[in-house]
Each structure stands twice: as structure tokens, then as C-alpha cells.
Tab-separated table of C-alpha atoms in Angstrom:
chain	number	residue	atom	x	y	z
A	1355	MET	CA	5.457	6.749	-36.805
A	1356	CYS	CA	4.318	9.586	-36.173
A	1357	LEU	CA	7.068	11.185	-35.280
A	1358	GLN	CA	8.763	9.535	-38.521
A	1359	ILE	CA	5.996	11.032	-40.613
A	1360	VAL	CA	6.568	14.787	-38.928
A	1361	CYS	CA	10.424	14.253	-39.527
A	1362	PHE	CA	9.615	13.001	-43.257
A	1363	LEU	CA	7.648	16.186	-43.673
A	1364	LEU	CA	9.689	18.712	-41.781
A	1365	VAL	CA	13.469	17.730	-41.840
A	1366	ARG	CA	13.502	16.258	-45.422
A	1367	PRO	CA	12.702	19.171	-47.895
A	1368	VAL	CA	15.671	20.792	-45.956
A	1369	SER	CA	18.518	17.701	-44.801
A	1370	LYS	CA	18.083	14.859	-46.311
A	1371	SER	CA	21.104	13.386	-44.488
A	1372	MET	CA	19.985	15.061	-40.976
A	1373	TYR	CA	17.088	13.276	-41.965
A	1374	ARG	CA	18.787	10.090	-41.908
A	1375	LYS	CA	20.354	10.731	-38.961
A	1376	ILE	CA	16.760	11.540	-37.505
A	1377	ASN	CA	15.161	8.526	-39.030
A	1378	LYS	CA	17.912	6.009	-37.641
A	1379	VAL	CA	17.462	6.895	-33.684
A	1380	VAL	CA	13.874	6.766	-33.885
A	1381	ALA	CA	13.300	3.384	-35.290
A	1382	GLU	CA	16.109	1.730	-32.814
A	1383	LEU	CA	13.900	3.724	-30.344
A	1384	LEU	CA	11.380	1.843	-31.607
A	1385	TRP	CA	13.020	-1.216	-32.418
A	1386	LEU	CA	14.265	-1.534	-28.361
A	1387	GLU	CA	10.772	-0.810	-27.505
A	1388	LEU	CA	9.538	-3.589	-28.784
A	1389	ILE	CA	12.238	-5.587	-27.526
A	1390	TRP	CA	11.582	-4.594	-23.773
A	1391	LEU	CA	7.997	-5.266	-24.577
A	1392	ILE	CA	8.506	-8.989	-25.382
A	1393	ASP	CA	11.444	-9.796	-23.059
A	1394	TRP	CA	8.664	-7.831	-20.864
A	1395	TRP	CA	5.913	-10.159	-21.190
A	1396	ALA	CA	8.082	-12.978	-21.829
A	1397	GLY	CA	9.438	-12.241	-17.724
A	1398	ILE	CA	5.534	-12.870	-16.317
A	1399	LYS	CA	4.597	-15.967	-18.493
A	1400	SER	CA	7.959	-17.690	-17.566
A	1401	GLY	CA	7.586	-16.356	-12.908
A	1402	PHE	CA	3.891	-17.871	-13.368
A	1403	ARG	CA	5.444	-21.186	-14.882
A	1404	ARG	CA	7.958	-21.259	-12.030
A	1405	LEU	CA	5.186	-20.544	-9.555
A	1406	GLU	CA	3.624	-23.863	-11.046
A	1407	ASP	CA	6.754	-26.132	-9.314
A	1408	PHE	CA	7.613	-23.987	-6.401
A	1409	PRO	CA	8.035	-26.297	-3.450
A	1410	MET	CA	5.383	-25.015	-1.283
A	1411	PRO	CA	2.344	-23.656	-1.083
A	1412	PHE	CA	1.339	-19.862	-1.974
A	1413	TRP	CA	-0.984	-16.672	-2.300
A	1414	LEU	CA	-0.637	-14.584	-4.915
A	1415	ALA	CA	-2.315	-11.066	-3.864
A	1416	LEU	CA	-3.267	-8.957	-6.601
A	1417	PHE	CA	-4.373	-5.714	-6.054
A	1418	VAL	CA	-7.087	-5.420	-9.145
A	1419	GLU	CA	-8.133	-1.371	-7.995
A	1420	GLY	CA	-4.489	-0.237	-8.596
A	1421	THR	CA	-4.310	2.087	-6.261
A	1422	ARG	CA	-5.042	4.133	-2.954
A	1423	PHE	CA	-8.857	4.271	-2.386
A	1424	THR	CA	-9.286	7.951	-1.456
A	1425	GLN	CA	-12.512	10.105	-1.960
A	1426	ALA	CA	-11.214	11.672	-4.695
A	1427	LYS	CA	-10.488	8.956	-6.781
A	1428	LEU	CA	-14.291	7.886	-6.424
A	1429	MET	CA	-15.082	10.442	-7.892
A	1430	ALA	CA	-12.787	9.921	-10.506
A	1431	ALA	CA	-13.925	6.447	-11.304
A	1432	GLN	CA	-17.732	7.276	-10.796
A	1433	GLU	CA	-17.629	10.176	-13.506
A	1434	PHE	CA	-14.789	7.632	-16.024
A	1435	ALA	CA	-18.307	4.559	-15.602
A	1436	ALA	CA	-21.022	7.450	-15.856
A	1437	SER	CA	-18.899	7.961	-19.406
A	1438	ARG	CA	-18.623	4.495	-20.374
A	1439	GLY	CA	-22.143	3.527	-19.679
A	1440	LEU	CA	-20.385	0.886	-16.576
A	1441	PRO	CA	-22.504	0.746	-13.063
A	1442	ILE	CA	-21.529	3.454	-11.245
A	1443	PRO	CA	-19.542	2.200	-7.710
A	1444	ARG	CA	-19.591	4.207	-4.107
A	1445	ASN	CA	-17.248	1.983	-2.081
A	1446	VAL	CA	-15.090	0.482	-4.746
A	1447	LEU	CA	-12.662	1.829	-7.833
A	1448	LEU	CA	-13.261	0.100	-10.627
A	1449	PRO	CA	-10.956	-2.956	-11.148
A	1450	ARG	CA	-8.469	-2.935	-13.880
A	1451	THR	CA	-8.738	-6.305	-15.620
A	1452	LYS	CA	-5.682	-6.905	-17.447
A	1453	GLY	CA	-3.353	-8.450	-14.346
A	1454	PHE	CA	-6.277	-11.002	-13.383
A	1455	VAL	CA	-6.748	-12.130	-16.687
A	1456	SER	CA	-3.313	-12.412	-16.901
A	1457	SER	CA	-2.644	-14.630	-13.977
A	1458	VAL	CA	-6.063	-16.302	-13.972
A	1459	ILE	CA	-4.154	-17.799	-17.787
A	1460	HIS	CA	-2.025	-18.170	-16.320
A	1461	MET	CA	-2.134	-20.134	-12.931
A	1462	ARG	CA	-5.729	-21.706	-13.382
A	1463	SER	CA	-4.568	-25.103	-14.142
A	1464	PHE	CA	-2.436	-25.250	-10.514
A	1465	VAL	CA	-4.067	-22.326	-8.793
A	1466	PRO	CA	-7.268	-24.237	-7.230
A	1467	ALA	CA	-9.382	-20.798	-6.045
A	1468	ILE	CA	-9.630	-17.842	-5.655
A	1469	TYR	CA	-10.345	-15.631	-2.000
A	1470	ASP	CA	-12.623	-12.093	-2.620
A	1471	CYS	CA	-11.228	-10.028	0.151
A	1472	THR	CA	-13.728	-7.476	0.882
A	1473	LEU	CA	-11.772	-4.850	3.677
A	1474	ALA	CA	-14.092	-2.428	5.572
A	1475	VAL	CA	-13.232	0.506	8.128
A	1476	PRO	CA	-16.019	0.847	10.447
A	1477	ASN	CA	-18.052	4.253	10.521
A	1478	ASN	CA	-16.265	5.229	14.671
A	1479	GLN	CA	-12.951	3.451	13.546
A	1480	PRO	CA	-9.617	5.695	12.238
A	1481	PRO	CA	-8.710	4.647	9.204
A	1482	PRO	CA	-5.576	2.808	9.325
A	1483	THR	CA	-2.575	4.746	8.507
A	1484	LEU	CA	1.522	3.333	8.611
A	1485	LEU	CA	2.382	6.562	11.060
A	1486	ARG	CA	-0.192	4.740	13.522
A	1487	ILE	CA	1.148	1.757	13.251
A	1488	PHE	CA	4.041	3.608	13.772
A	1489	ARG	CA	2.908	5.425	16.901
A	1490	GLY	CA	1.382	1.622	17.913
A	1491	GLN	CA	-2.487	2.889	17.647
A	1492	SER	CA	-4.547	0.344	16.813
A	1493	SER	CA	-7.499	0.299	13.754
A	1494	VAL	CA	-10.600	-1.981	14.100
A	1495	LEU	CA	-11.130	-3.956	11.027
A	1496	LYS	CA	-13.675	-5.876	9.318
A	1497	LEU	CA	-12.714	-9.110	6.514
A	1498	GLN	CA	-15.141	-10.814	4.997
A	1499	ILE	CA	-13.737	-13.979	2.694
A	1500	ARG	CA	-15.502	-15.586	-0.167
A	1501	ARG	CA	-13.944	-18.569	-1.222
A	1502	HIS	CA	-14.728	-19.054	-5.610
A	1503	SER	CA	-13.287	-22.686	-7.047
A	1504	MET	CA	-11.230	-21.718	-10.474
A	1505	GLN	CA	-13.768	-24.016	-12.447
A	1506	GLU	CA	-16.235	-21.308	-11.875
A	1507	LEU	CA	-14.207	-18.761	-13.642
A	1508	PRO	CA	-15.013	-18.120	-18.177
A	1509	GLU	CA	-13.194	-19.841	-19.828
A	1510	THR	CA	-12.068	-17.577	-22.501
A	1511	ALA	CA	-9.884	-13.504	-21.383
A	1512	ASP	CA	-13.306	-11.167	-21.812
A	1513	GLY	CA	-15.729	-13.788	-19.678
A	1514	ILE	CA	-12.513	-13.601	-16.862
A	1515	GLY	CA	-12.263	-9.801	-16.886
A	1516	GLN	CA	-16.524	-9.509	-17.119
A	1517	TRP	CA	-16.319	-11.563	-14.115
A	1518	CYS	CA	-14.195	-9.826	-12.956
A	1519	LYS	CA	-15.810	-6.880	-12.489
A	1520	ASP	CA	-19.339	-8.775	-11.251
A	1521	VAL	CA	-17.709	-9.372	-8.237
A	1522	PHE	CA	-16.683	-5.979	-7.295
A	1523	VAL	CA	-20.542	-4.258	-8.249
A	1524	THR	CA	-20.966	-7.019	-5.575
A	1525	LYS	CA	-18.596	-6.077	-3.684
A	1526	ASP	CA	-19.693	-2.395	-3.793
A	1527	ALA	CA	-22.885	-3.594	-2.276
A	1528	LEU	CA	-21.675	-5.453	0.753
A	1529	LEU	CA	-20.049	-2.601	1.523
A	1530	GLU	CA	-23.155	-0.147	1.151
A	1531	LYS	CA	-24.668	-3.144	3.034
A	1532	TYR	CA	-22.160	-2.859	5.273
A	1533	PHE	CA	-21.915	0.935	6.098
A	1534	ALA	CA	-26.076	0.451	6.562
A	1535	LYS	CA	-26.348	-1.819	9.295
A	1536	GLY	CA	-22.341	-2.015	10.741
A	1537	SER	CA	-21.961	-6.028	9.685
A	1538	PHE	CA	-21.190	-7.800	6.043
A	1539	SER	CA	-24.090	-10.223	6.450
A	1540	ASP	CA	-26.578	-11.436	9.389
A	1541	GLN	CA	-24.856	-14.918	9.294
A	1542	GLN	CA	-23.427	-15.154	13.849
A	1543	LEU	CA	-19.979	-14.970	13.543
A	1544	GLN	CA	-17.387	-17.570	15.300
A	1545	ASN	CA	-14.503	-15.421	17.489
A	1546	ILE	CA	-11.264	-18.669	15.740
A	1547	GLY	CA	-8.497	-16.384	18.010
A	1548	ARG	CA	-5.279	-15.618	17.914
A	1549	PRO	CA	-2.663	-18.130	16.398
A	1550	ILE	CA	0.299	-19.223	18.118
A	1551	LYS	CA	2.129	-19.392	14.763
A	1552	SER	CA	2.013	-15.621	15.017
A	1553	LEU	CA	3.101	-15.197	17.992
A	1554	ILE	CA	5.940	-17.679	18.050
A	1555	VAL	CA	6.921	-15.202	15.107
A	1556	VAL	CA	7.417	-12.265	16.576
A	1557	ILE	CA	8.269	-13.456	20.143
A	1558	LEU	CA	11.916	-14.773	18.266
A	1559	TRP	CA	12.288	-11.975	15.969
A	1560	SER	CA	11.957	-9.729	18.992
A	1561	ILE	CA	14.907	-11.688	20.741
A	1562	LEU	CA	17.319	-11.756	17.783
A	1563	LEU	CA	16.623	-7.659	17.448
A	1564	ALA	CA	16.659	-6.951	20.693
A	1565	TYR	CA	20.137	-9.034	20.657
A	1566	GLY	CA	21.763	-7.580	18.177
A	1567	ILE	CA	21.495	-4.389	19.434
A	1568	TYR	CA	23.023	-5.161	22.433
A	1569	LYS	CA	25.716	-6.539	21.191
A	1570	PHE	CA	26.619	-3.952	18.712
A	1571	VAL	CA	26.105	-1.414	21.443
A	1572	GLN	CA	28.627	-3.500	23.645
A	1573	CYS	CA	31.172	-3.557	21.029
A	1574	SER	CA	30.497	-0.379	19.723
A	1575	ALA	CA	33.207	2.355	20.316
A	1576	LEU	CA	30.474	5.257	19.309
A	1577	LEU	CA	28.806	4.803	22.356
A	1578	ALA	CA	31.977	5.051	25.097
A	1579	SER	CA	31.802	8.679	25.295
A	1580	TRP	CA	29.090	11.340	25.711
A	1581	GLU	CA	30.400	12.652	22.321
A	1582	GLY	CA	29.105	9.542	20.935
A	1583	ILE	CA	26.031	8.937	22.618
A	1584	ALA	CA	25.121	12.593	21.786
A	1585	PHE	CA	26.255	11.815	18.118
A	1586	SER	CA	23.499	8.364	18.182
A	1587	ALA	CA	20.889	10.287	20.146
A	1588	THR	CA	20.558	13.046	17.249
A	1589	PHE	CA	21.422	10.929	14.568
A	1590	LEU	CA	18.178	8.553	15.756
A	1591	VAL	CA	15.885	11.708	15.990
A	1592	LEU	CA	16.881	12.759	12.536
A	1593	ILE	CA	15.813	8.967	11.145
A	1594	VAL	CA	12.484	9.168	12.932
A	1595	ILE	CA	11.398	12.487	11.026
A	1596	VAL	CA	13.489	11.666	7.660
A	1597	MET	CA	10.281	9.021	8.396
A	1598	GLN	CA	7.704	10.961	9.553
A	1599	ILE	CA	8.469	13.605	6.620
A	1600	LEU	CA	8.794	10.315	4.045
A	1601	ILE	CA	4.953	8.666	5.603
A	1602	GLN	CA	2.818	10.973	5.274
A	1603	SER	CA	3.982	12.109	1.272
A	1604	SER	CA	3.437	9.597	0.793
A	1605	GLU	CA	-0.456	8.962	2.242
A	1606	SER	CA	-3.660	8.554	-0.140
A	1607	GLU	CA	-4.707	11.803	-0.040
A	1608	ARG	CA	-1.362	13.595	-1.539
A	1609	SER	CA	-1.170	11.040	-4.209
A	1610	THR	CA	-1.622	11.461	-8.092
A	1611	ALA	CA	-4.949	11.684	-9.050
A	1612	LEU	CA	-7.064	9.692	-11.618
A	1613	THR	CA	-7.410	10.885	-15.057
A	1614	VAL	CA	-10.678	11.095	-16.555
A	1615	PRO	CA	-12.680	11.752	-19.766
A	1616	PRO	CA	-14.744	15.938	-19.848
A	1617	LYS	CA	-17.737	16.351	-18.008
A	1618	ASP	CA	-21.005	16.150	-18.848
A	1619	PRO	CA	-23.806	16.876	-17.107
A	1620	SER	CA	-25.922	14.116	-18.249
A	1621	GLN	CA	-23.633	11.983	-16.490
A	1622	GLN	CA	-23.195	14.329	-13.683
A	1623	ARG	CA	-26.594	14.130	-12.925
A	1624	LEU	CA	-26.343	9.930	-13.363
A	1625	ILE	CA	-23.197	10.782	-10.486
A	1626	GLN	CA	-26.100	12.700	-7.804
A	1627	LYS	CA	-28.817	11.075	-8.291
């Protein structure tokens, strides 16, 4: 609409025919954008309906913070919270509740509960990264899961969004307690062991991949000569180097920072307190 007003004021006095052409293109683009938004929202609703008739039990993971946690993003979240009069987080980012609200509204009739997962890395442990996984380096993580019945949630969209924000305030206090005491609660932990099913799946996939690699090496003429072996080794080294570069470029510290409103000295004092 603003673009059409600008064209009306600047282009129409010069050339009416040029104004008609530009206005036609702008109107078509706006109409296509409206159609795309309608189709996108209809696709989301139909996706929720398909989940209602899904033949197997399923989990739908929602990352309400919407981005990876970094110190820069935490500071941006603190500044935003101070500017809006919200509780200032110390260990979590501010939740983005639109997707969560939409999921609850469309799925509460056939999803019985919500599991609130809080993940923490001990102070004496390095944080897990994709590069550490590829290098075979393990990390220790602590996870607390709380179950909330879907009937506990409010009925309105605003109430659901506020419920999600309140959960994150509780989560922030829980993490503050964990980093101070080294545990989520004083209750005795029960070792549930490692599931056998996961071990069987890993073994079967390892056997299948090893057999496929063996048959490829056996049938491939590329490894029949020293030139082919050298080419294969060089190709594998290049793949490893490219993967490491891509993984390092996707680290959370290199991601795009959040946009925040202009700083205010009074808000800065609130954050420091």
C-alpha cells in the first residue's frame, strides 16, 4: 500500500501509462503474497489434521526459543525484556509463542500431554557440538522432564501464550538453581539404564552400512589401481575438510544476532541488577 501511494505521488504526474503498469505489477504481487499466506496457513492446519489420524504414536518437538542459545542472544533477550517490562531471563531466551499456541489449539483434542524438557550442561563439562560428535568426543548432559496434562492449559490463545511464558520463567529459575547446587532437585535419582532397542538398531545399521561398503569396494573398478586408490583417498579427505568447514560455519556463535530496540540507560541498570 505504501509503495502504491509513492508511485501515485511520484510516477503518475510524469506518466499515467507507466503508473498503470507499475500499479498493476504491485497489485499482482500483493495478491500473490496474500494467496501464499492463505495456502501456507491452510497447509499448517491440514498437517495438524493428518497427525490426528496418524497410525502410530508420535512426538512433536517444539523449540519455542526459535534459535540457538548464545551469550550475545541472551543479552539481546535481556534488553528486549527490559524494554517491554518482562521478567529478565538469565539462562534462557524469550519464548516465541505463536507456533506453540497454534499447535496446542489444533492438537489438544488428540494429544494428551506436553512434556517440558529442561537441558543443562554441567559447569565442568564442555558444551556438545556437532564437531565434537564427529570427533567421537562425548559430553555429559542433565535433563529434567515435566509432564503437563493438556487439560491444565487455558482455552484461549492469549492464555496459552502466557502459560508458555510462565513455564519459561520457571525454567529459568530451575536452571539458576541447577548451576548453583549442581542438581535440579533434592530427590534421589534412579538409574534406568540404557535401552536395548536402541543398541539393536545401531548394530543393525552398522552391519548394513559395513556390508554395503564391502560390496562397493568389491565391485568397484576404481580401487583396482593405485591411481584409483589415491583418487578415492583424496576425495574422502576433501569431504572431511568441507564437512569440518561447514560445521564450524554453522556454530551458534557465528549465527545471526537478534535485533533489539535502542538501548536506554535505565534499562541497562535493570539488567545489571
